[in-house]
XYZ file of C-alpha atoms in Angstrom:
413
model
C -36.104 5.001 -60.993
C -34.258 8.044 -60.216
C -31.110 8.259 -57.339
C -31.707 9.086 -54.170
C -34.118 8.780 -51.586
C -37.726 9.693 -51.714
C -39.880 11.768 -48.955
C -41.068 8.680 -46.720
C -37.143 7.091 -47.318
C -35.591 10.375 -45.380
C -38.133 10.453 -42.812
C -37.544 6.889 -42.057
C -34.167 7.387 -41.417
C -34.256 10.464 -39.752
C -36.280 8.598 -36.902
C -33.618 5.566 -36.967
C -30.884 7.987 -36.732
C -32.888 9.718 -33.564
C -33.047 6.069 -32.117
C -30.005 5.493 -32.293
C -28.359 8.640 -30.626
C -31.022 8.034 -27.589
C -29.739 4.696 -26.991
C -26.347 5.452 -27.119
C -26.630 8.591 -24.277
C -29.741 7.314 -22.156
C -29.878 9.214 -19.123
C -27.954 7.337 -16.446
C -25.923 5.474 -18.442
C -22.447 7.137 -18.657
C -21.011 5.584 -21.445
C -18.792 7.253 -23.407
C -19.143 6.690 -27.140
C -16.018 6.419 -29.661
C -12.852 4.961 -30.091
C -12.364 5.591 -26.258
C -15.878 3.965 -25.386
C -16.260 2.625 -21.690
C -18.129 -0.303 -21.472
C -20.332 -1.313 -19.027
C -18.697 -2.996 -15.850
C -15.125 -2.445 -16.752
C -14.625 0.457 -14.023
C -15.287 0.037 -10.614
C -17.183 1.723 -7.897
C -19.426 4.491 -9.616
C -17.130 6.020 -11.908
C -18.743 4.705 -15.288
C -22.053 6.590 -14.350
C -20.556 9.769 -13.868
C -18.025 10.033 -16.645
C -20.422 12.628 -18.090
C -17.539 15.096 -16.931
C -14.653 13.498 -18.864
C -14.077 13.980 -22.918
C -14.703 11.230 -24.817
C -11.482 8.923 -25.735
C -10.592 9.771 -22.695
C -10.335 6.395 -20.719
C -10.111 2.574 -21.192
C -11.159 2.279 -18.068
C -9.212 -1.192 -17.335
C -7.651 -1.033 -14.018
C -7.749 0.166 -10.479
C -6.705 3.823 -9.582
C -8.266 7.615 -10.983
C -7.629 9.492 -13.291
C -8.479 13.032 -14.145
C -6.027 14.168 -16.250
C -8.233 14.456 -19.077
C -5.566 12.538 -21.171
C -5.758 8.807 -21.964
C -5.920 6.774 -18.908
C -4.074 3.771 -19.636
C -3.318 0.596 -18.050
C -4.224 0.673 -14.210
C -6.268 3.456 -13.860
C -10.472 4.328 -13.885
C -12.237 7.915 -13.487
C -14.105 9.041 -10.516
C -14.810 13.084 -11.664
C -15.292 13.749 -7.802
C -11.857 14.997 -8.230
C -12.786 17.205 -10.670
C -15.708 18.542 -8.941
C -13.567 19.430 -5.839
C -10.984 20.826 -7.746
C -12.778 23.020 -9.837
C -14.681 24.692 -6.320
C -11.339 25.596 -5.068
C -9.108 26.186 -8.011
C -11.267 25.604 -11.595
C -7.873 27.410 -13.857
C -5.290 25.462 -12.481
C -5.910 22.367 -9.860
C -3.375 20.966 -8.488
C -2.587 17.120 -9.806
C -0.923 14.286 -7.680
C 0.299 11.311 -8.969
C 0.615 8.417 -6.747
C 2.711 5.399 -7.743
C 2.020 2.434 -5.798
C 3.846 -0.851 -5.755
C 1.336 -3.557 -5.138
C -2.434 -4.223 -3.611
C -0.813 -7.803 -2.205
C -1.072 -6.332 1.310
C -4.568 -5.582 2.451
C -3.155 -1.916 4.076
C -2.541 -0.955 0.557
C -5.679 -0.395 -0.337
C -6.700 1.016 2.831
C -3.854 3.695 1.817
C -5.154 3.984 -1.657
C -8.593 5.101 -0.710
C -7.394 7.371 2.286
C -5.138 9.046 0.333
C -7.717 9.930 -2.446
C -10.080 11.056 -0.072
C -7.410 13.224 1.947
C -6.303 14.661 -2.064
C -10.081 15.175 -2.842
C -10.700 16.870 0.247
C -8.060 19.799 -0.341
C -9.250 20.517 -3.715
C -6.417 18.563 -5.727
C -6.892 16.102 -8.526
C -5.474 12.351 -7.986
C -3.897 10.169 -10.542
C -2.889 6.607 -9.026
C -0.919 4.012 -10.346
C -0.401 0.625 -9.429
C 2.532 -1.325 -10.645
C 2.051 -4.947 -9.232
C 5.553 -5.357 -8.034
C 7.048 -4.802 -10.807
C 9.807 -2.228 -11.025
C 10.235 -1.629 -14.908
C 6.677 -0.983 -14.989
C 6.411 1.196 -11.799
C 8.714 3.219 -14.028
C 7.317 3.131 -16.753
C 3.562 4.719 -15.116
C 5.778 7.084 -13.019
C 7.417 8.524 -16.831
C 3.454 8.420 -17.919
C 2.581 10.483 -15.321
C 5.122 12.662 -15.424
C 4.481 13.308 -19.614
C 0.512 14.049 -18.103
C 1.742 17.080 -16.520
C 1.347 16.023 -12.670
C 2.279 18.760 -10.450
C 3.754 16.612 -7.593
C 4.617 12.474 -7.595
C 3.665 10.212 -4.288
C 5.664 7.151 -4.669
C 5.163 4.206 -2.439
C 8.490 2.250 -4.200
C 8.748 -1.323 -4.746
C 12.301 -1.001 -4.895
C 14.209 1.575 -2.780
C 17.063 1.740 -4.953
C 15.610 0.964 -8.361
C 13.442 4.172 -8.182
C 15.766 6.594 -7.780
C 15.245 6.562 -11.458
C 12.198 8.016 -10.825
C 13.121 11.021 -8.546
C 15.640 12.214 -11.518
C 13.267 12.003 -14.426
C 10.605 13.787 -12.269
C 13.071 16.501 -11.137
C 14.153 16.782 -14.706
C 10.312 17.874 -15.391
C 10.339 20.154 -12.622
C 8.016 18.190 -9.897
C 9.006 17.340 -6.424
C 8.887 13.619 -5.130
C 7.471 12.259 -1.879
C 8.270 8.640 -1.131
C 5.321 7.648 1.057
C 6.146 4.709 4.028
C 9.108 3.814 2.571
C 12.157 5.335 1.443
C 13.670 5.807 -2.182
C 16.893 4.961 -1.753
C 20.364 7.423 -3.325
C 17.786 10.162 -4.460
C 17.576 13.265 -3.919
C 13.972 13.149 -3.135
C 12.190 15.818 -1.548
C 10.288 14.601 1.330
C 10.122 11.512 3.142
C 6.068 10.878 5.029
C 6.356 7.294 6.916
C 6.511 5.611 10.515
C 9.239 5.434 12.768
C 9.701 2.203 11.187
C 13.052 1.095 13.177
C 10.387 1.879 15.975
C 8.033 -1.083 14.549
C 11.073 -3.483 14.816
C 11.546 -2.245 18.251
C 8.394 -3.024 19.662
C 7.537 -6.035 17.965
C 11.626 -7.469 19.574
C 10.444 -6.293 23.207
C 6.751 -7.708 23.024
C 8.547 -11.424 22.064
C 11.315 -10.750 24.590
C 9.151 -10.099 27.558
C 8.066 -13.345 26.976
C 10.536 -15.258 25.713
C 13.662 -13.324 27.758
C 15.950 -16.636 26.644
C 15.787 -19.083 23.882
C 16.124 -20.075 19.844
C 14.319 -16.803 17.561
C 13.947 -17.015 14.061
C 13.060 -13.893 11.901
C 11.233 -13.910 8.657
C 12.185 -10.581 7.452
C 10.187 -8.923 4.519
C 12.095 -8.271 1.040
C 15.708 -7.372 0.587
C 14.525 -4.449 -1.870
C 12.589 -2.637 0.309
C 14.165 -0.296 2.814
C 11.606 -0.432 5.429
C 12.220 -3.962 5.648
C 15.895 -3.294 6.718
C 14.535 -0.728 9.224
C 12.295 -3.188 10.636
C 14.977 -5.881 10.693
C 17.457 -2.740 12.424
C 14.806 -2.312 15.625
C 14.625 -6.103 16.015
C 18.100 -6.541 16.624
C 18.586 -2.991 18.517
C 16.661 -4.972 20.968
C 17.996 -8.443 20.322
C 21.732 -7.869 20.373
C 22.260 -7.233 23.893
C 20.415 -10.433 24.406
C 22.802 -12.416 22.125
C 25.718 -11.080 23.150
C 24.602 -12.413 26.680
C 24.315 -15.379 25.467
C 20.259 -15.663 26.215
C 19.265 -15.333 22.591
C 20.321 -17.257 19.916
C 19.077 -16.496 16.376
C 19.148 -19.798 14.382
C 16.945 -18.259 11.628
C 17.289 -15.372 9.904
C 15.736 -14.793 5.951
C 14.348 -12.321 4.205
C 11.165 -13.526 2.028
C 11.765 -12.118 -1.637
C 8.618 -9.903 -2.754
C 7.235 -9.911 0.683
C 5.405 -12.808 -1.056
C 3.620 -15.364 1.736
C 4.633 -18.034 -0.128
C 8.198 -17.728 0.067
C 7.885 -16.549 4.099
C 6.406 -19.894 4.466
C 9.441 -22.158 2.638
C 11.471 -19.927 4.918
C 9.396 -21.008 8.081
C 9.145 -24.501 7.248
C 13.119 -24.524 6.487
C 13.198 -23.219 9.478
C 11.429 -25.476 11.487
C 12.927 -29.006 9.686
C 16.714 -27.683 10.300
C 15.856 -26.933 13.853
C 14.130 -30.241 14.570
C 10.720 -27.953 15.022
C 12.791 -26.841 18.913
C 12.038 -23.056 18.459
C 10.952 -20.534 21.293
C 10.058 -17.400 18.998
C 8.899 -15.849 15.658
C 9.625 -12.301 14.974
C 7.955 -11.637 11.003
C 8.437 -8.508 8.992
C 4.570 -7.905 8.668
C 1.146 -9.404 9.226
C 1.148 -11.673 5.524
C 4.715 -13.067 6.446
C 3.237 -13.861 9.987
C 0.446 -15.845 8.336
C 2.905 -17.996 6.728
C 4.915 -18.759 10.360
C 1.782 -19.522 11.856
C 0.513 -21.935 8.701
C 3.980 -23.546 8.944
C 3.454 -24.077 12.832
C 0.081 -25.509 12.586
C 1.375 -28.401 10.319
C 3.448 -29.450 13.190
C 0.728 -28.746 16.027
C 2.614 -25.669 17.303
C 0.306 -22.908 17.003
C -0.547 -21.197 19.521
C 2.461 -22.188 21.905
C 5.268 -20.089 19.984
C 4.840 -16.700 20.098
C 4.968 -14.810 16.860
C 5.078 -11.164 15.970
C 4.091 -9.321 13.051
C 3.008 -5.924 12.267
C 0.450 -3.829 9.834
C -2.624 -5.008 11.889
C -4.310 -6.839 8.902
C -7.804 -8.117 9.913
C -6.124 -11.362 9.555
C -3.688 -10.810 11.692
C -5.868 -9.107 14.176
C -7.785 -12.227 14.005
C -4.999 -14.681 14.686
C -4.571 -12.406 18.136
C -7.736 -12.738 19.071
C -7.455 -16.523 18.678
C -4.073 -16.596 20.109
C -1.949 -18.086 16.748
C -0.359 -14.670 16.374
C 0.692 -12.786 19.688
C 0.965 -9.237 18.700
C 1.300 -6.836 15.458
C 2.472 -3.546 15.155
C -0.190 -0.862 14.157
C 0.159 2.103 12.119
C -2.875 4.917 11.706
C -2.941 4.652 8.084
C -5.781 7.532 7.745
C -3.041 10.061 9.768
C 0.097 8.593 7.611
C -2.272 9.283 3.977
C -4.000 12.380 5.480
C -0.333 13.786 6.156
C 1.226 13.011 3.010
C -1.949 14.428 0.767
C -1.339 17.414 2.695
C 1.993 17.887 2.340
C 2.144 17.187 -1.141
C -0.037 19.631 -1.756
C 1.679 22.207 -0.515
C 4.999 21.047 -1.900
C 3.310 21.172 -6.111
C 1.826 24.734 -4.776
C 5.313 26.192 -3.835
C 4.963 26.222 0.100
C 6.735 25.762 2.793
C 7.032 21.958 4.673
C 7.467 21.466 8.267
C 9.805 18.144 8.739
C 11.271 17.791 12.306
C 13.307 15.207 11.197
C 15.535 14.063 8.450
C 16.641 10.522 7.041
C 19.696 9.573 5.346
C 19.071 7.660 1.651
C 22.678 6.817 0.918
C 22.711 9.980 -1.259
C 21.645 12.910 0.912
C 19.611 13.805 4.552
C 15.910 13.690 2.912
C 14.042 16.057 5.113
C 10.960 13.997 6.890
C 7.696 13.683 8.903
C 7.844 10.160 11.175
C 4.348 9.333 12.746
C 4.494 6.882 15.799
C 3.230 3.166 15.772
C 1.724 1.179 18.255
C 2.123 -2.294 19.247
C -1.315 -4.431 19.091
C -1.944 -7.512 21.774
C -4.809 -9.298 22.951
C -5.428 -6.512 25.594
C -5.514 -3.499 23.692
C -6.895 -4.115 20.634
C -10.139 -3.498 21.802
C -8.806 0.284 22.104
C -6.747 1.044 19.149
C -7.439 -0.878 15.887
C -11.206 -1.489 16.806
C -11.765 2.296 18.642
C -10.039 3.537 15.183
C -12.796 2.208 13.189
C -9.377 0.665 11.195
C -11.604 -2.794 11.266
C -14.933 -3.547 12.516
C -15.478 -5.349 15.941
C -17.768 -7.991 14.551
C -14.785 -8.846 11.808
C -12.110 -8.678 14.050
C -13.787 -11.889 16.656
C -15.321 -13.736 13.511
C -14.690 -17.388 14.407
C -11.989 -19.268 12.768
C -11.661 -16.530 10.236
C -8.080 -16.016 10.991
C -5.924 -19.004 11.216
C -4.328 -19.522 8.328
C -4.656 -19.550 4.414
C -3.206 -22.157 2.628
C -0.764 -21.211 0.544
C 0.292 -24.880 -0.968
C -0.128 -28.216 -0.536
């Protein structure tokens, strides 16, 4: 028999071959053949069935974030081409890129930030490239240095350690790109803007909500992590307000701890350490945020206290908003998330195209006066949450007075 194949032999695999490319593009499906193949279910949201955009190879698609950088996506990050669309109708030659580092999704907010932020990016035509490094500093590093290789045109860092990623502000200015630390502060950088809260503010209000009802008595604070500079400005507008108090002699702190990692777990030793060394004889909770609140009030509830000791928090998490409504938590601090994202897309937008920033304010790092834009919280009680988280559309009514949704979570035996 002679080599090769006869007549029927290539027309039979001609058709298999035509099978076979069909199935792997079918309309609708998205996925992107090759070594860089998505597969079904690994991205989230509707990115795998519109990745018709992207090149091949071009994502792994094994995280949370976006990416549109064209390059490979690794780690955290998945592809939603909106940004690409948008882009491309303002500025198809060169659009700008943002990178936004994040520290952690533990907090509920962060998310909330994550999305807003995109949308706010999207909205002006840029591109958005978001990292998440899960509280861990080496690797928040280590996606800032990725982004930076990708060619972003401005970084967004939200850090998990202020002084830790100052790193980051010198190998991005080494490259040429400006840095905006977003809600918190990098600390002994020379970073280039500064987009938060008047967060000694947040410490302010939460200290005179407690005080006007508890004017005299034992406070313990649960303060947030020791790395993180907004939780030593939150811990700085408690005591503006508490130190004229003990020095009077009306307050007495007998608790005072920071909670490493802002981690519930460890607020909630703190609280029950708290409550066993004080013989459970304690007038008043001030917590760092909404999580670290949900540990005071777990650790009151095991000795049949909550409820009757006020406790403050701040973030207005649905949970926390719940625990007002039920009267376990007795106020939190909110902060307009959509303004504080929308504000900082903005401006960092204008900072990668060259432009001129309007800060009315400026904040000192340790290192220099980083010029900044300070939006004002508001404190959250029983009586006006109705009006501010609720009327913000921030959470939904219905969510907000679910029964028994928001007492406590246990966090260990």
């Amino acid at each position: 028999m002679k080599a090769g194949f006869t007549s029927i032999q290539w027309i039979v695999l001609v058709l298999l071959l035509g099978v076979v490319s069909a199935c792997s593009f079918s309309e609708g499906s998205g996925n992107l053949l090759g070594a860089g193949s998505v597969p079904p279910g690994a991205m989230s949201g509707n990115a795998v069935e519109r990745s018709s955009g992207l090149t091949a190879g071009s994502l792994n698609g094994t995280g949370e974030g976006d990416s549109f950088d064209g390059g490979a996506a690794k780690g955290v990050s998945e592809s939603n081409d909106d940004g690409m669309q948008a882009a491309a109708s303002s500025d198809a030659d060169n659009p700008i890129i943002v990178g936004f580092s994040m520290d952690t999704f533990q907090e509920e907010r962060w998310m909330k930030d994550r999305d807003m932020f995109k949308e706010a990016a999207l909205a002006l035509g840029a591109q958005v490239r978001i990292m998440v490094a899960d509280g861990d500093d080496a690797k928040q590093i280590e996606q800032a240095e990725t982004m930076i290789s990708e060619g972003v045109d401005v970084l967004v860092v939200v850090p998990h350690n202020a002084e830790a990623t100052a790193a980051i502000v010198q190998k991005a200015h080494a490259a040429g790109i400006k840095v905006v630390s977003y809600d918190r502060m990098i600390k002994n950088a020379d970073v280039d803007l500064y987009v938060s809260f008047d967060n000694v503010e947040v410490g302010e209000l939460q200290a005179k909500a407690i005080t006007r009802l508890v004017p005299k008595g034992k406070y313990v604070y649960i303060g947030g992590a020791d790395t993180d500079n907004n939780a030593h400005m939150f811990k700085k507008g408690v005591f503006n307000v508490l130190q004229p108090l003990i020095d009077k002699g009306d307050i007495t702190v007998v608790y005072d701890q920071w909670s490493k990692d802002w981690r519930p777990a460890n607020a909630l030793t703190n609280m029950r350490e708290a409550l066993k060394s004080n013989g459970n004889r304690i007038d008043a909770v001030i917590a760092a945020n909404d999580a670290t609140a949900g540990s005071v009030v777990q650790a009151l509830a095991e000795q049949g206290l909550a409820g009757r000791i006020p406790v403050a928090g701040q973030d207005a998490d649905l949970a926390g908003a719940q625990r007002i409504v039920e009267g376990t938590q007795t106020m939190t601090v909110y902060k307009p998330i959509k303004r504080l994202a929308e504000t900082a897309a903005e401006l960092a937008v204008k900072l990668a195209k060259g432009e001129t920033v309007d800060a009315d304010r400026k904040v000192n790092n340790g290192k220099t006066e980083v010029p900044s834009v300070l939006l004002s919280p508001i404190a959250v009680d029983k009586e006006n949450i109705d009006d501010t988280v609720i009327a913000d559309g921030f959470h939904a009514r219905e969510d907000v007075y679910k029964s028994g949704s928001g007492f406590f979570t246990t966090l260990s035996p």
